[in-house]
Amino acid sequence: MLKLNNIEVVYDRTILVLHGVSLEVPKGQIVALLGANGAGKSTTLKAISGVLKPERGEIIAGSIDFNGVRIDHREPAEIVKLGISQVMEGRRVFEHLTAEENLIAGAHTRHDRRQIRQDLELVYGYFPRLAERRHVKAGYLSGGEQQMLAIGRGLMSRPKLMLLDEPSLGLAPLLVEEIFEIVLRLNQEEDVTVLLVEQNAAMALSIAHHGYIMENGRIVLDGPAEVLRNNEDIKEFYLGLSEVGVRKSYRDVKHYRRRKRWLS
Amino acid sequence: MINREAGVFHTSYESDMALYALPLAKITAWGMVALLVLLPLPLSLLQNEHLMSIVNTIALAAIGAIGLNILVGYTGQISIGQGAFMMVGGYTAAILSTRYGMPFWVGILAGGAMSALVGVLFGIPSLRIKGLYLAIATLAAQLIMEWTINHVTWISGGAQSSIYVQNPTVFGWELDNEFRRYYLILVFFLLAYFAAQNLVRSRVGRAFIAIRDRDIAAEIIGVNIFKYKLLAFAVSSFYAGVAGALWTYYLRIANYENFTLVVSIEYLAMIIIGGLGSVLGAVLGAIFIKLFPIALDLTVIGISEGIFGVRYGAVADFLANFQLFVFGALIIVFLIAEPEGLARMWENVKRYFRLWPFSY
Amino acid sequence: MRLRSMHTALLVGLLLVGLAGLSSAFAAEIIIGGTCDRTGPTKLVGTIICPGVLDYVKLVNKKGGVHGNTIRYIEVEHAYKVDRGVEAYERLKREGAVALVDYGTPIVYALTPRHLEDKILGITPGFGRADATDGERFPYIFPAAATYWSQMGAAMQFLKDKGAKKGSKIAYIYYDNPAGREPLPIFERICSLEGYQCRTFAVPPPGVEMASQVLDIVRRFRADWVVSHLFGKSPSISIREFRKNGYRLDHVVSLVWGAGEHDMIAAGWDTAQGYLGMHFAGVGRDFPIVQEIMQMYRDEGQEVPEMVGTVYYNRGILNGALLVEAVRLAIEKYGMPVTGEKVKNGFEQIQNFSLGGFLPPLTFSAKDHEGGGWVRLYQTKGEQLVPYTDWFRGYRDIVWDEIRKAGKTAMK
């Protein structure tokens, strides 16, 4: 469905952030994009949804295909209309609008009121808490509610593909679980394809079909989620486990660090 | 300032914090200063007071613009009262030197101090309001100062609201032409420039920037917002006051009509075009706003008379408005090309050359 | 990067062309200069005054110049900004100008010290301060036309001639800026001298709101006469307000910046009927000098612009005529080459210069740089300004006393 082919992104014409990233998101799947801070995950998402410009970024090589249409160098509004919707990191709800107004604003590119109404109910179905607080200003919602609102707002444009940027940021583990379950349900029931960027690798890999690992602006490893879950390197560096299911104890920490296999 | 910075790596905190990253940078900075000091030589050989006067007005404007940038660009407090603070400095200097016979440097420093005081007073609203609301509050400063100077004859010295002053004398030298006046202005310009460069890298400067970027976060880390906002107003007004006093000695008259609302807005334009939050930007903005209209005027006249053989007088209305149009268009073009101002443009050029010729 | 290098190239290009234009000064002419505001806040006035100067100088050159020497008049735009005014002055100085027409009160203030230092004469008709009349204090500054003090003196003389007596109520409505306040001391002195009942009414800038002041003047104070000193948009608004309150407009005397044609157009000619305006140069086309300029246009096969003969255009002629006359006298008495000092001395010897009734009989001396303080009232009738009085002046003793007082208290 979405295909990135050797994308290179430069900020300010001087800082090369993505050194040729290729990845593929098949229809109907959840794909996780994992990596440490500064690996280039968010930049990849921004390159897809076309919002690099305000940050002085530019795609200088490669191509992005969405259902066979090239979408690099297109305006963000066009990309949304094609069916890609991004839920940005850190929520970014419209604080002075109510929850419901936020959702309706999410349907900005659509004009069929009846359908929008239906979708609103759909979102409330997935996020009952938003239904309760529909007339509260978004600024007064809790962090978890705001994250739900952000995802709900993303849904309102009826996307074929959703780009989720760190939905677990700053949320309690229970809430994170709740949100991930909803993402999974959306994927299964509404047939929304998801590209998920996460720090919480364990969580992400638990719902994803496929995973990509990024480091320093490159994809260093990819594979089906269960394969990655069992990869020794991933366990060591991303899941914080030395043996499956066993939490690492500092008493056992070796004096040398494990070397990432992909660096050799 | 203008040297290449490729391959500069810092190995100690001292070198990282240094004003000049490289010995070469220090040399170029001193070179620039030397250039500025020697600038009148060729001009005086050519007896070109005209060019000197243009440089003088730019340098004067730059001092005011640096001051405004400390307040608006670094601390994030919008002010359209720059003219008012310059006014205070100008009249203070004029009163001190005519009525109390003080030497010019006392007038200039006292002008700055008085203006800082008034600035703090009008900065008090900034503790409760921000952004456009604060802008309107500083607009009130402008109007109140204009009114006061207009109506309190003790300050303005009579119905004309203007006070003539004598030329300053330094060691028996009367500053009675553009070249001599230049040195007076240059000394204060250099002091203003390097003081600001250092201020913004200090504890105080970081507090200013913290307030601008996220005032609540600044408060959380222990920045006393009350103190630092007022300090920003004080420093900025001090600069404005010094600039106003220098204007007074430069024109030999203190007249509030030199510092009207239009002037305040012009200074705001300087720092926006030059680059908010950049000392160099304030200077570049001053050059842009002050030099371009004159350069355009000369160019248009030159083209009209030199190429088309039409005397300016015959088509003056058209040419005068044409320049205005071009100037406006230039501002827009520059802002679109680089919304963050001339200083950022300069940064980009430098950054480009840091990687040159192996850039992306 | 391409865009950026283009910018630099453009800037360098601009400067080079500019400098080239700068150095192309001609030496064989007598150069006089003038500053102007064609794009700033006073462009309505500037775009009419400045062509007046240009046309007059052109006419002089057409007729063979001054004793065979061509005069080159260079105009520089400053948009009513002080720093550009200084630049304009320095540019004209560099071009070799021996005398200048200064435009704009704040610019005149700022340039006065430079004129005195550089010994370049500057005339400031209608601008600048009244105490610059004193040629001993301001040797190189010539107000060259009735100052605000003289205008006030003349206005009060007119009221007296019209029958104002002890106890008459006189209102002074003025724009609240230095120029507006300048005539106050003269007004107050004459009021107490003649025993009038006087009151002043300030209109705060920007002077678009004065309903309450006019109502006060008409209803509460019930003024017999009004002296009005307003600028910009405010004269037309005052005319409308006085008319609305049923006040007789032929009892309103406006000083020189409140009675141009565009003020009448803005107020409406019908509304302005009877309004009295003061002028220091003739108004209209019925003067030999204006006819000559019109002929010059026709000879060139051009249409005569509408502005020829209007209030401000004619003031432009006055500016040009006085400078040329001063240059003529300088050449006659002191010979070529002309310098600023010679022009100043020439200026001080102008006697009864009136251009065939176009101007009052202007006479200058080393002490009097004003020319006598003559004015003339014109009345709005139909769509014209018609003469209402002949050239006259008044209360010269009080005006001169104020000038002397200003000289004494002035901080040198």
mmCIF file of C-alpha atoms in Angstrom, chain B residues 50-204:
data_model
loop_
_atom_site.group_PDB
_atom_site.id
_atom_site.type_symbol
_atom_site.label_atom_id
_atom_site.label_comp_id
_atom_site.label_asym_id
_atom_site.label_seq_id
_atom_site.Cartn_x
_atom_site.Cartn_y
_atom_site.Cartn_z
ATOM 1 C CA HIS B 50 27.217 62.279 2.166
ATOM 2 C CA LEU B 51 28.199 58.608 2.396
ATOM 3 C CA MET B 52 29.469 59.209 5.910
ATOM 4 C CA SER B 53 26.100 60.600 6.920
ATOM 5 C CA ILE B 54 24.387 57.493 5.586
ATOM 6 C CA VAL B 55 26.740 55.302 7.602
ATOM 7 C CA ASN B 56 26.060 57.456 10.649
ATOM 8 C CA THR B 57 22.299 57.111 10.446
ATOM 9 C CA ILE B 58 22.640 53.365 9.967
ATOM 10 C CA ALA B 59 24.918 53.026 12.997
ATOM 11 C CA LEU B 60 22.545 55.116 15.088
ATOM 12 C CA ALA B 61 19.604 53.011 14.009
ATOM 13 C CA ALA B 62 21.576 49.839 14.708
ATOM 14 C CA ILE B 63 22.102 50.816 18.347
ATOM 15 C CA GLY B 64 18.364 51.281 18.809
ATOM 16 C CA ALA B 65 17.588 48.094 16.930
ATOM 17 C CA ILE B 66 19.998 46.012 19.025
ATOM 18 C CA GLY B 67 18.251 47.328 22.116
ATOM 19 C CA LEU B 68 14.821 46.506 20.782
ATOM 20 C CA ASN B 69 15.980 43.049 19.781
ATOM 21 C CA ILE B 70 17.056 42.327 23.351
ATOM 22 C CA LEU B 71 13.499 43.012 24.444
ATOM 23 C CA VAL B 72 11.504 41.623 21.534
ATOM 24 C CA GLY B 73 13.817 39.076 19.967
ATOM 25 C CA TYR B 74 15.475 37.648 23.060
ATOM 26 C CA THR B 75 12.891 38.113 25.778
ATOM 27 C CA GLY B 76 9.789 37.857 23.605
ATOM 28 C CA GLN B 77 8.115 41.028 24.905
ATOM 29 C CA ILE B 78 6.660 42.895 21.952
ATOM 30 C CA SER B 79 7.153 46.632 22.190
ATOM 31 C CA ILE B 80 6.077 49.393 19.855
ATOM 32 C CA GLY B 81 7.275 52.059 22.221
ATOM 33 C CA GLN B 82 10.896 52.217 21.103
ATOM 34 C CA GLY B 83 10.416 55.775 19.876
ATOM 35 C CA ALA B 84 9.136 56.843 23.290
ATOM 36 C CA PHE B 85 12.234 55.528 25.029
ATOM 37 C CA MET B 86 14.504 57.199 22.487
ATOM 38 C CA MET B 87 12.587 60.407 23.116
ATOM 39 C CA VAL B 88 13.290 60.193 26.841
ATOM 40 C CA GLY B 89 17.000 59.724 26.215
ATOM 41 C CA GLY B 90 17.109 62.551 23.712
ATOM 42 C CA TYR B 91 15.422 65.124 25.912
ATOM 43 C CA THR B 92 17.353 64.060 29.018
ATOM 44 C CA ALA B 93 20.617 64.595 27.199
ATOM 45 C CA ALA B 94 19.490 67.922 25.770
ATOM 46 C CA ILE B 95 18.290 69.245 29.135
ATOM 47 C CA LEU B 96 21.443 68.170 30.942
ATOM 48 C CA SER B 97 23.807 69.661 28.413
ATOM 49 C CA THR B 98 21.975 72.937 27.789
ATOM 50 C CA ARG B 99 20.597 73.797 31.230
ATOM 51 C CA TYR B 100 23.177 72.211 33.465
ATOM 52 C CA GLY B 101 26.204 72.434 31.201
ATOM 53 C CA MET B 102 27.014 68.750 31.485
ATOM 54 C CA PRO B 103 29.480 67.203 29.027
ATOM 55 C CA PHE B 104 27.978 65.097 26.259
ATOM 56 C CA TRP B 105 28.981 61.731 27.684
ATOM 57 C CA VAL B 106 27.107 62.468 30.893
ATOM 58 C CA GLY B 107 24.129 63.382 28.730
ATOM 59 C CA ILE B 108 24.317 60.138 26.803
ATOM 60 C CA LEU B 109 24.691 57.908 29.841
ATOM 61 C CA ALA B 110 22.071 59.803 31.818
ATOM 62 C CA GLY B 111 19.780 59.637 28.797
ATOM 63 C CA GLY B 112 20.178 55.890 28.797
ATOM 64 C CA ALA B 113 19.644 55.649 32.561
ATOM 65 C CA MET B 114 16.553 57.844 32.532
ATOM 66 C CA SER B 115 15.137 55.916 29.654
ATOM 67 C CA ALA B 116 15.810 52.632 31.471
ATOM 68 C CA LEU B 117 13.844 53.973 34.413
ATOM 69 C CA VAL B 118 10.904 54.948 32.244
ATOM 70 C CA GLY B 119 11.203 51.630 30.424
ATOM 71 C CA VAL B 120 10.864 49.704 33.671
ATOM 72 C CA LEU B 121 7.780 51.736 34.483
ATOM 73 C CA PHE B 122 6.123 50.950 31.190
ATOM 74 C CA GLY B 123 7.362 47.376 31.417
ATOM 75 C CA ILE B 124 5.218 46.658 34.455
ATOM 76 C CA PRO B 125 2.167 45.642 32.379
ATOM 77 C CA SER B 126 4.309 42.913 30.797
ATOM 78 C CA LEU B 127 4.047 41.002 34.045
ATOM 79 C CA ARG B 128 0.357 40.385 33.379
ATOM 80 C CA ILE B 129 -0.026 40.515 29.627
ATOM 81 C CA LYS B 130 1.797 39.108 26.645
ATOM 82 C CA GLY B 131 1.947 39.293 22.900
ATOM 83 C CA LEU B 132 -0.356 41.652 21.087
ATOM 84 C CA TYR B 133 -1.879 42.889 24.334
ATOM 85 C CA LEU B 134 1.529 43.987 25.525
ATOM 86 C CA ALA B 135 2.114 45.657 22.188
ATOM 87 C CA ILE B 136 -0.926 47.811 22.783
ATOM 88 C CA ALA B 137 0.275 48.644 26.299
ATOM 89 C CA THR B 138 3.614 49.828 24.909
ATOM 90 C CA LEU B 139 1.728 51.829 22.307
ATOM 91 C CA ALA B 140 0.295 53.679 25.283
ATOM 92 C CA ALA B 141 3.860 54.421 26.360
ATOM 93 C CA GLN B 142 4.472 56.019 23.009
ATOM 94 C CA LEU B 143 1.379 58.205 23.216
ATOM 95 C CA ILE B 144 1.899 59.157 26.861
ATOM 96 C CA MET B 145 5.496 60.207 26.263
ATOM 97 C CA GLU B 146 4.539 62.238 23.215
ATOM 98 C CA TRP B 147 1.813 63.961 25.163
ATOM 99 C CA THR B 148 4.048 64.643 28.163
ATOM 100 C CA ILE B 149 6.854 66.111 26.153
ATOM 101 C CA ASN B 150 4.350 68.170 24.224
ATOM 102 C CA HIS B 151 2.641 69.613 27.243
ATOM 103 C CA VAL B 152 5.186 69.854 30.027
ATOM 104 C CA THR B 153 7.122 72.902 29.008
ATOM 105 C CA TRP B 154 9.790 72.297 31.634
ATOM 106 C CA ILE B 155 10.833 69.258 29.621
ATOM 107 C CA SER B 156 10.279 70.513 26.135
ATOM 108 C CA GLY B 157 11.530 74.027 26.671
ATOM 109 C CA GLY B 158 8.597 75.883 25.134
ATOM 110 C CA ALA B 159 5.871 75.694 22.559
ATOM 111 C CA GLN B 160 8.175 74.308 19.874
ATOM 112 C CA SER B 161 8.912 71.270 22.022
ATOM 113 C CA SER B 162 12.462 71.178 20.840
ATOM 114 C CA ILE B 163 15.818 72.003 22.362
ATOM 115 C CA TYR B 164 18.912 72.894 20.382
ATOM 116 C CA VAL B 165 22.208 71.621 21.759
ATOM 117 C CA GLN B 166 25.835 72.445 21.052
ATOM 118 C CA ASN B 167 28.165 70.085 19.246
ATOM 119 C CA PRO B 168 29.945 67.795 21.684
ATOM 120 C CA THR B 169 33.649 68.463 22.173
ATOM 121 C CA VAL B 170 36.209 65.751 22.839
ATOM 122 C CA PHE B 171 39.635 66.952 24.047
ATOM 123 C CA GLY B 172 39.011 70.303 22.448
ATOM 124 C CA TRP B 173 37.786 68.788 19.191
ATOM 125 C CA GLU B 174 34.366 70.002 18.252
ATOM 126 C CA LEU B 175 32.400 67.243 16.556
ATOM 127 C CA ASP B 176 31.203 69.538 13.817
ATOM 128 C CA ASN B 177 31.255 67.357 10.731
ATOM 129 C CA GLU B 178 30.068 63.913 9.727
ATOM 130 C CA PHE B 179 33.493 62.301 10.061
ATOM 131 C CA ARG B 180 34.013 63.457 13.616
ATOM 132 C CA ARG B 181 30.448 62.637 14.602
ATOM 133 C CA TYR B 182 31.027 59.174 13.196
ATOM 134 C CA TYR B 183 33.610 58.372 15.841
ATOM 135 C CA LEU B 184 31.287 59.364 18.631
ATOM 136 C CA ILE B 185 28.604 57.098 17.207
ATOM 137 C CA LEU B 186 31.077 54.311 16.434
ATOM 138 C CA VAL B 187 32.326 54.091 20.007
ATOM 139 C CA PHE B 188 28.808 53.630 21.280
ATOM 140 C CA PHE B 189 27.881 51.299 18.447
ATOM 141 C CA LEU B 190 30.806 48.991 19.193
ATOM 142 C CA LEU B 191 30.088 49.077 22.911
ATOM 143 C CA ALA B 192 26.433 48.327 22.212
ATOM 144 C CA TYR B 193 27.241 45.506 19.829
ATOM 145 C CA PHE B 194 29.750 43.660 21.984
ATOM 146 C CA ALA B 195 27.849 44.279 25.198
ATOM 147 C CA ALA B 196 24.764 42.727 23.629
ATOM 148 C CA GLN B 197 26.761 39.821 22.160
ATOM 149 C CA ASN B 198 28.048 39.037 25.622
ATOM 150 C CA LEU B 199 24.842 39.739 27.474
ATOM 151 C CA VAL B 200 22.844 37.202 25.517
ATOM 152 C CA ARG B 201 25.396 34.481 26.245
ATOM 153 C CA SER B 202 25.377 35.155 29.952
ATOM 154 C CA ARG B 203 23.189 33.970 32.801
ATOM 155 C CA VAL B 204 20.931 36.942 32.216
#
